[in-house]
Amino acid sequence: MRSIWNGAISFGLVSIPIKLVNATESHSISFRQVHTEDNGRIRYRKFCELEDREVTQSEIGKGYEDADGTIIPISDDDLSHLPIPTARTIEIVAFVPADRIDPLQMDAAYYLAAGGAPAAKPYVLLREALKRSNKVAIAKYALRGRERLGMLRVVGDAIAMHGLLWPDEVRAPEGVAPDTSVTIRDKELDLADALMDTLGEVDLADLHDQYREALEEVIAAKASGEAPPEAPAPADGGKVLDLMAALENSVRAARESRGAPPSLEEAEVRPLPRRSVPKEADTKKSTSTSTAKKKAAPARKSTSKAAEGTKKAAASKTTAKKTAQKKTAEKKTAQKKTTSRRRTA
């Protein structure tokens, strides 16, 4: 990767030669301005207003316009000799926890590459110190005609630097939040939590620019003389009148898209439909039922009488048995008395 700036990191008394490399790149599709009648390119030519002639890029420099319109020329050599320590140095001024940095301040991202073999050891020393401290370094540096604020952190085995806006460049969110009184119910928060849990996490590497892909399809179709693909039907818009219904539908749609079964709380319990029977069938059914009951009644009576007879027979047998046992016992007693009398005589 081509470096865009060469300098050094100032880490106390340690100086680390580095090269600044862009860490990001744009994949957006750019267009040319053309004449709509014949597709001729529209170009901007740079003219010198004093000489009224077109000038080349090598003839163009920088200048500051004073309040009275006077132009004060500023050369690249002037900028490289600014009386500040950060002209060619990324000066670390503090180490802070990463959560101290407001994401609103984040700007362009760069990689810091070690500038040659002598820079390897101090570079690795700073990298490992940042890892062990779980902190980021706050630094000041000058780039493209202005002094900037930066944050150094470890990315893999490299040190990355994020340009930061100065605190006074971040606007306060005054007048942005709703100024009306709103009441949020616990159930609405529960549904919002359920929607967040259902959507879950995502691997950022799986996300892609669908707009650019669709634009490439349109360009390819027109280049081959075909009709561009049609846009899908727009989704229903409008105001959300029922927030609870919108949340519930969102949770349900998110679960279905991820193939998750609906929760038990969402399952609907519907009563089975009652079967309709013609009146004639009802009459026949009631008649047959009453006839069956009448036939069953005598059978039940005979069954109960038979049961009573069985009980009486069993009771009489038990009484006869007890009487026979009593007579036998009396007979034995009489025999014993007779035998004892004979022995006495």
Tab-separated table of C-alpha atoms in Angstrom:
chain	number	residue	atom	x	y	z
A	1	MET	CA	0.000	0.000	0.000
A	2	ARG	CA	1.230	3.456	-0.914
A	3	SER	CA	2.056	5.775	1.970
A	4	ILE	CA	0.506	9.232	2.032
A	5	TRP	CA	2.642	10.730	4.806
A	6	ASN	CA	6.044	10.000	6.332
A	7	GLY	CA	7.077	10.990	9.825
A	8	ALA	CA	7.533	9.535	13.297
A	9	ILE	CA	5.593	8.655	16.439
A	10	SER	CA	6.839	10.555	19.473
A	11	PHE	CA	6.406	8.298	22.505
A	12	GLY	CA	8.078	10.180	25.354
A	13	LEU	CA	11.748	10.141	24.437
A	14	VAL	CA	11.175	7.269	22.012
A	15	SER	CA	10.859	8.128	18.321
A	16	ILE	CA	9.377	5.546	15.921
A	17	PRO	CA	9.753	6.245	12.176
A	18	ILE	CA	6.455	5.410	10.473
A	19	LYS	CA	4.561	5.687	7.193
A	20	LEU	CA	0.883	6.622	7.073
A	21	VAL	CA	-1.269	4.356	4.895
A	22	ASN	CA	-4.993	4.633	4.192
A	23	ALA	CA	-6.862	1.892	6.067
A	24	THR	CA	-10.104	2.236	4.122
A	25	GLU	CA	-11.127	2.448	0.489
A	26	SER	CA	-14.285	3.430	-1.322
A	27	HIS	CA	-16.053	0.999	-3.662
A	28	SER	CA	-18.771	3.414	-4.704
A	29	ILE	CA	-19.491	3.873	-8.406
A	30	SER	CA	-18.679	7.326	-9.707
A	31	PHE	CA	-20.284	9.056	-12.690
A	32	ARG	CA	-19.013	11.514	-15.283
A	33	GLN	CA	-20.893	14.616	-16.259
A	34	VAL	CA	-21.999	14.335	-19.874
A	35	HIS	CA	-23.920	16.393	-22.407
A	36	THR	CA	-27.413	14.830	-22.514
A	37	GLU	CA	-27.788	15.428	-26.268
A	38	ASP	CA	-24.671	13.617	-27.499
A	39	ASN	CA	-23.068	12.100	-24.314
A	40	GLY	CA	-20.023	14.330	-24.739
A	41	ARG	CA	-17.886	14.710	-21.614
A	42	ILE	CA	-18.271	17.912	-19.623
A	43	ARG	CA	-14.878	19.116	-18.448
A	44	TYR	CA	-13.774	21.968	-16.236
A	45	ARG	CA	-10.839	23.976	-17.434
A	46	LYS	CA	-8.683	25.977	-15.052
A	47	PHE	CA	-8.034	29.543	-16.205
A	48	CYS	CA	-5.894	32.265	-14.752
A	49	GLU	CA	-8.167	35.289	-14.483
A	50	LEU	CA	-5.253	37.699	-14.888
A	51	GLU	CA	-3.784	36.145	-18.034
A	52	ASP	CA	-7.111	34.711	-19.257
A	53	ARG	CA	-5.547	31.446	-20.283
A	54	GLU	CA	-5.788	27.786	-19.258
A	55	VAL	CA	-3.058	26.625	-16.863
A	56	THR	CA	-1.640	23.159	-16.112
A	57	GLN	CA	-1.683	21.427	-12.737
A	58	SER	CA	2.024	22.084	-12.230
A	59	GLU	CA	1.322	25.823	-12.348
A	60	ILE	CA	-1.293	25.706	-9.577
A	61	GLY	CA	-0.336	26.403	-5.958
A	62	LYS	CA	-2.003	27.480	-2.691
A	63	GLY	CA	-2.899	30.944	-1.541
A	64	TYR	CA	-4.791	32.530	1.335
A	65	GLU	CA	-7.251	35.301	0.530
A	66	ASP	CA	-7.089	38.136	3.057
A	67	ALA	CA	-10.099	40.155	4.165
A	68	ASP	CA	-9.352	42.873	1.585
A	69	GLY	CA	-9.049	40.326	-1.239
A	70	THR	CA	-5.269	40.177	-1.248
A	71	ILE	CA	-3.886	36.700	-2.070
A	72	ILE	CA	-1.025	35.539	0.171
A	73	PRO	CA	0.832	32.636	-1.482
A	74	ILE	CA	1.636	29.590	0.719
A	75	SER	CA	4.053	26.979	-0.610
A	76	ASP	CA	4.477	23.338	0.406
A	77	ASP	CA	7.849	24.309	1.863
A	78	ASP	CA	6.110	26.841	4.110
A	79	LEU	CA	3.763	24.137	5.373
A	80	SER	CA	6.576	21.664	6.014
A	81	HIS	CA	8.374	24.168	8.268
A	82	LEU	CA	5.455	25.169	10.476
A	83	PRO	CA	6.644	26.126	13.979
A	84	ILE	CA	4.794	23.264	15.677
A	85	PRO	CA	6.173	19.912	16.924
A	86	THR	CA	3.504	17.945	15.051
A	87	ALA	CA	4.538	19.117	11.582
A	88	ARG	CA	6.224	15.754	10.867
A	89	THR	CA	5.460	13.940	14.109
A	90	ILE	CA	2.510	12.085	15.613
A	91	GLU	CA	2.896	13.263	19.192
A	92	ILE	CA	1.238	11.033	21.809
A	93	VAL	CA	-0.152	13.209	24.580
A	94	ALA	CA	-2.145	10.741	26.715
A	95	PHE	CA	-3.412	7.175	27.175
A	96	VAL	CA	-7.119	6.742	27.988
A	97	PRO	CA	-9.735	3.938	28.065
A	98	ALA	CA	-11.333	3.389	24.669
A	99	ASP	CA	-14.838	4.136	25.964
A	100	ARG	CA	-13.729	7.709	26.696
A	101	ILE	CA	-13.796	8.419	22.951
A	102	ASP	CA	-17.135	9.608	21.622
A	103	PRO	CA	-17.891	7.798	18.323
A	104	LEU	CA	-19.126	11.132	16.951
A	105	GLN	CA	-15.506	12.260	16.904
A	106	MET	CA	-14.314	9.361	14.729
A	107	ASP	CA	-13.006	10.384	11.308
A	108	ALA	CA	-10.736	8.803	8.680
A	109	ALA	CA	-8.725	5.674	9.559
A	110	TYR	CA	-5.062	4.953	8.789
A	111	TYR	CA	-2.511	2.220	9.368
A	112	LEU	CA	0.867	3.152	10.797
A	113	ALA	CA	3.617	1.117	9.132
A	114	ALA	CA	7.090	0.849	10.657
A	115	GLY	CA	9.570	2.902	8.670
A	116	GLY	CA	12.358	0.366	8.170
A	117	ALA	CA	14.075	-2.285	10.310
A	118	PRO	CA	15.305	0.096	13.081
A	119	ALA	CA	11.682	1.055	13.776
A	120	ALA	CA	10.554	-2.562	14.330
A	121	LYS	CA	11.436	-2.872	18.030
A	122	PRO	CA	9.994	0.454	19.287
A	123	TYR	CA	6.932	-0.151	17.072
A	124	VAL	CA	6.288	-3.580	18.663
A	125	LEU	CA	6.981	-2.109	22.126
A	126	LEU	CA	4.235	0.505	21.668
A	127	ARG	CA	1.866	-2.100	20.227
A	128	GLU	CA	2.322	-4.511	23.131
A	129	ALA	CA	2.063	-1.690	25.696
A	130	LEU	CA	-1.292	-0.659	24.192
A	131	LYS	CA	-2.484	-4.279	24.288
A	132	ARG	CA	-1.558	-4.846	27.909
A	133	SER	CA	-2.996	-1.567	29.133
A	134	ASN	CA	-6.324	-2.000	27.290
A	135	LYS	CA	-6.085	1.696	26.476
A	136	VAL	CA	-5.795	3.845	23.377
A	137	ALA	CA	-3.279	6.623	22.735
A	138	ILE	CA	-4.425	10.169	22.056
A	139	ALA	CA	-2.097	12.017	19.690
A	140	LYS	CA	-1.755	15.244	17.740
A	141	TYR	CA	-0.444	15.401	14.176
A	142	ALA	CA	-0.445	17.704	11.163
A	143	LEU	CA	-1.807	16.537	7.804
A	144	ARG	CA	-2.986	18.356	4.679
A	145	GLY	CA	-2.516	21.839	5.986
A	146	ARG	CA	-3.978	21.520	9.464
A	147	GLU	CA	-3.227	20.051	12.876
A	148	ARG	CA	-5.461	17.147	13.795
A	149	LEU	CA	-6.355	14.937	16.734
A	150	GLY	CA	-5.896	11.187	16.514
A	151	MET	CA	-6.455	7.933	18.404
A	152	LEU	CA	-3.992	5.050	18.169
A	153	ARG	CA	-5.170	1.484	18.799
A	154	VAL	CA	-4.066	-2.054	17.976
A	155	VAL	CA	-5.645	-3.875	15.015
A	156	GLY	CA	-4.243	-7.383	14.630
A	157	ASP	CA	-0.464	-6.969	14.615
A	158	ALA	CA	-0.573	-3.371	13.401
A	159	ILE	CA	-1.162	0.016	14.957
A	160	ALA	CA	-4.076	1.950	13.484
A	161	MET	CA	-4.797	5.629	13.861
A	162	HIS	CA	-8.268	7.149	13.679
A	163	GLY	CA	-8.499	10.815	12.942
A	164	LEU	CA	-10.649	12.563	15.547
A	165	LEU	CA	-12.613	15.737	15.296
A	166	TRP	CA	-11.726	18.365	17.843
A	167	PRO	CA	-14.292	18.485	20.658
A	168	ASP	CA	-15.536	21.914	19.535
A	169	GLU	CA	-16.243	20.490	16.060
A	170	VAL	CA	-18.931	18.141	17.389
A	171	ARG	CA	-22.281	19.870	17.549
A	172	ALA	CA	-24.589	19.404	20.542
A	173	PRO	CA	-27.867	17.562	19.727
A	174	GLU	CA	-30.033	20.519	20.700
A	175	GLY	CA	-33.518	20.483	19.193
A	176	VAL	CA	-33.081	16.988	17.763
A	177	ALA	CA	-34.919	14.858	20.346
A	178	PRO	CA	-38.766	14.966	20.439
A	179	ASP	CA	-40.022	17.814	22.568
A	180	THR	CA	-43.374	16.133	23.297
A	181	SER	CA	-44.131	14.089	26.402
A	182	VAL	CA	-44.145	10.354	25.642
A	183	THR	CA	-45.003	7.441	27.947
A	184	ILE	CA	-43.412	4.076	27.204
A	185	ARG	CA	-45.107	1.048	28.754
A	186	ASP	CA	-43.191	-1.924	30.114
A	187	LYS	CA	-44.859	-4.261	27.612
A	188	GLU	CA	-43.637	-2.091	24.732
A	189	LEU	CA	-40.101	-2.219	26.109
A	190	ASP	CA	-40.410	-6.015	26.506
A	191	LEU	CA	-41.425	-6.353	22.860
A	192	ALA	CA	-38.574	-4.088	21.796
A	193	ASP	CA	-36.169	-6.284	23.806
A	194	ALA	CA	-37.659	-9.399	22.195
A	195	LEU	CA	-37.141	-7.892	18.742
A	196	MET	CA	-33.518	-7.050	19.579
A	197	ASP	CA	-32.917	-10.602	20.866
A	198	THR	CA	-34.558	-12.121	17.784
A	199	LEU	CA	-32.477	-10.072	15.371
A	200	GLY	CA	-29.429	-10.977	17.461
A	201	GLU	CA	-25.902	-10.267	16.283
A	202	VAL	CA	-24.444	-10.201	12.799
A	203	ASP	CA	-21.035	-10.771	11.297
A	204	LEU	CA	-20.204	-7.419	9.698
A	205	ALA	CA	-18.218	-9.282	7.023
A	206	ASP	CA	-21.534	-10.704	5.723
A	207	LEU	CA	-22.949	-7.239	5.015
A	208	HIS	CA	-22.540	-5.774	1.526
A	209	ASP	CA	-23.551	-2.780	-0.534
A	210	GLN	CA	-26.794	-3.810	-2.271
A	211	TYR	CA	-27.178	-0.382	-3.855
A	212	ARG	CA	-23.838	-0.731	-5.650
A	213	GLU	CA	-24.718	-4.265	-6.822
A	214	ALA	CA	-28.069	-3.091	-8.194
A	215	LEU	CA	-26.357	-0.169	-9.927
A	216	GLU	CA	-23.848	-2.552	-11.533
A	217	GLU	CA	-26.754	-4.632	-12.866
A	218	VAL	CA	-28.336	-1.543	-14.409
A	219	ILE	CA	-25.029	-0.524	-16.052
A	220	ALA	CA	-24.430	-4.055	-17.378
A	221	ALA	CA	-27.959	-4.266	-18.793
A	222	LYS	CA	-27.738	-0.912	-20.569
A	223	ALA	CA	-24.248	-1.727	-21.896
A	224	SER	CA	-25.614	-4.898	-23.518
A	225	GLY	CA	-28.679	-3.136	-24.912
A	226	GLU	CA	-31.113	-4.836	-22.568
A	227	ALA	CA	-33.814	-3.289	-20.434
A	228	PRO	CA	-32.649	-2.543	-16.879
A	229	PRO	CA	-34.164	-4.700	-14.131
A	230	GLU	CA	-37.391	-3.442	-12.627
A	231	ALA	CA	-37.478	-2.098	-9.118
A	232	PRO	CA	-39.408	-4.141	-6.523
A	233	ALA	CA	-42.753	-2.874	-5.344
A	234	PRO	CA	-42.317	-0.288	-2.586
A	235	ALA	CA	-43.169	-1.367	0.918
A	236	ASP	CA	-46.283	-0.015	2.535
A	237	GLY	CA	-45.458	3.281	4.179
A	238	GLY	CA	-47.360	5.673	6.339
A	239	LYS	CA	-47.669	6.357	9.996
A	240	VAL	CA	-47.474	3.607	12.591
A	241	LEU	CA	-50.824	3.832	14.293
A	242	ASP	CA	-50.494	0.789	16.563
A	243	LEU	CA	-47.007	0.543	18.034
A	244	MET	CA	-47.714	-2.726	19.867
A	245	ALA	CA	-49.003	-4.395	16.702
A	246	ALA	CA	-45.984	-3.142	14.747
A	247	LEU	CA	-43.601	-4.549	17.381
A	248	GLU	CA	-45.397	-7.900	17.519
A	249	ASN	CA	-45.397	-8.207	13.727
A	250	SER	CA	-41.714	-7.269	13.631
A	251	VAL	CA	-40.810	-9.957	16.189
A	252	ARG	CA	-42.875	-12.541	14.299
A	253	ALA	CA	-41.330	-11.621	10.948
A	254	ALA	CA	-37.799	-11.681	12.378
A	255	ARG	CA	-38.347	-15.142	13.865
A	256	GLU	CA	-39.793	-16.477	10.617
A	257	SER	CA	-36.894	-15.067	8.600
A	258	ARG	CA	-34.436	-16.875	10.872
A	259	GLY	CA	-36.429	-20.106	10.827
A	260	ALA	CA	-37.187	-19.929	14.540
A	261	PRO	CA	-40.460	-21.478	15.800
A	262	PRO	CA	-43.001	-19.111	17.332
A	263	SER	CA	-42.969	-18.870	21.106
A	264	LEU	CA	-45.696	-20.436	23.234
A	265	GLU	CA	-46.923	-16.981	24.178
A	266	GLU	CA	-47.636	-16.226	20.535
A	267	ALA	CA	-49.566	-19.444	19.859
A	268	GLU	CA	-53.285	-18.875	19.395
A	269	VAL	CA	-55.777	-21.256	21.011
A	270	ARG	CA	-58.889	-21.362	18.876
A	271	PRO	CA	-62.070	-23.352	19.815
A	272	LEU	CA	-63.004	-26.118	17.405
A	273	PRO	CA	-66.054	-25.253	15.279
A	274	ARG	CA	-69.288	-26.881	16.502
A	275	ARG	CA	-70.664	-29.440	14.097
A	276	SER	CA	-74.142	-28.584	12.844
A	277	VAL	CA	-76.689	-31.468	12.918
A	278	PRO	CA	-80.083	-31.360	11.158
A	279	LYS	CA	-83.164	-31.246	13.415
A	280	GLU	CA	-84.482	-34.506	11.971
A	281	ALA	CA	-81.268	-36.273	12.892
A	282	ASP	CA	-81.447	-34.784	16.396
A	283	THR	CA	-85.029	-36.174	16.799
A	284	LYS	CA	-84.013	-39.655	15.622
A	285	LYS	CA	-80.955	-39.585	17.859
A	286	SER	CA	-82.994	-38.602	20.962
A	287	THR	CA	-85.692	-41.214	20.183
A	288	SER	CA	-83.179	-44.035	19.799
A	289	THR	CA	-81.425	-42.940	22.968
A	290	SER	CA	-84.641	-42.985	25.041
A	291	THR	CA	-85.621	-46.402	23.626
A	292	ALA	CA	-82.238	-47.809	24.539
A	293	LYS	CA	-82.604	-46.433	28.070
A	294	LYS	CA	-86.055	-48.077	28.454
A	295	LYS	CA	-84.720	-51.446	27.268
A	296	ALA	CA	-81.775	-51.171	29.586
A	297	ALA	CA	-84.013	-50.470	32.649
A	298	PRO	CA	-85.609	-53.984	33.010
A	299	ALA	CA	-82.233	-55.568	32.463
A	300	ARG	CA	-80.827	-53.529	35.316
A	301	LYS	CA	-83.775	-54.572	37.587
A	302	SER	CA	-83.336	-58.291	36.817
A	303	THR	CA	-79.643	-57.957	37.402
A	304	SER	CA	-80.244	-56.390	40.819
A	305	LYS	CA	-82.789	-59.101	41.782
A	306	ALA	CA	-80.381	-61.850	40.832
A	307	ALA	CA	-77.724	-60.206	42.905
A	308	GLU	CA	-80.082	-60.042	45.902
A	309	GLY	CA	-80.959	-63.777	45.525
A	310	THR	CA	-77.315	-64.695	45.424
A	311	LYS	CA	-76.677	-62.730	48.595
A	312	LYS	CA	-79.599	-64.457	50.411
A	313	ALA	CA	-78.419	-67.946	49.350
A	314	ALA	CA	-74.943	-67.219	50.577
A	315	ALA	CA	-76.312	-65.968	53.891
A	316	SER	CA	-78.460	-69.112	54.410
A	317	LYS	CA	-75.490	-71.365	53.660
A	318	THR	CA	-73.417	-69.533	56.240
A	319	THR	CA	-76.186	-69.900	58.883
A	320	ALA	CA	-76.573	-73.659	58.215
A	321	LYS	CA	-72.870	-74.151	58.493
A	322	LYS	CA	-72.726	-72.356	61.819
A	323	THR	CA	-75.678	-74.479	63.155
A	324	ALA	CA	-73.994	-77.757	62.146
A	325	GLN	CA	-70.743	-76.676	63.812
A	326	LYS	CA	-72.673	-75.832	67.023
A	327	LYS	CA	-74.396	-79.280	67.113
A	328	THR	CA	-71.102	-81.061	66.583
A	329	ALA	CA	-69.544	-79.176	69.471
A	330	GLU	CA	-72.467	-80.019	71.777
A	331	LYS	CA	-72.265	-83.738	70.834
A	332	LYS	CA	-68.545	-83.847	71.679
A	333	THR	CA	-69.163	-82.194	75.050
A	334	ALA	CA	-71.831	-84.792	75.919
A	335	GLN	CA	-69.510	-87.665	74.976
A	336	LYS	CA	-66.743	-86.266	77.233
A	337	LYS	CA	-69.160	-86.070	80.202
A	338	THR	CA	-70.294	-89.711	79.681
A	339	THR	CA	-66.737	-90.978	79.510
A	340	SER	CA	-65.724	-89.214	82.727
A	341	ARG	CA	-68.701	-90.683	84.599
A	342	ARG	CA	-67.814	-94.241	83.579
A	343	ARG	CA	-64.233	-93.806	84.798
A	344	THR	CA	-65.475	-92.541	88.156
A	345	ALA	CA	-67.800	-95.560	88.582
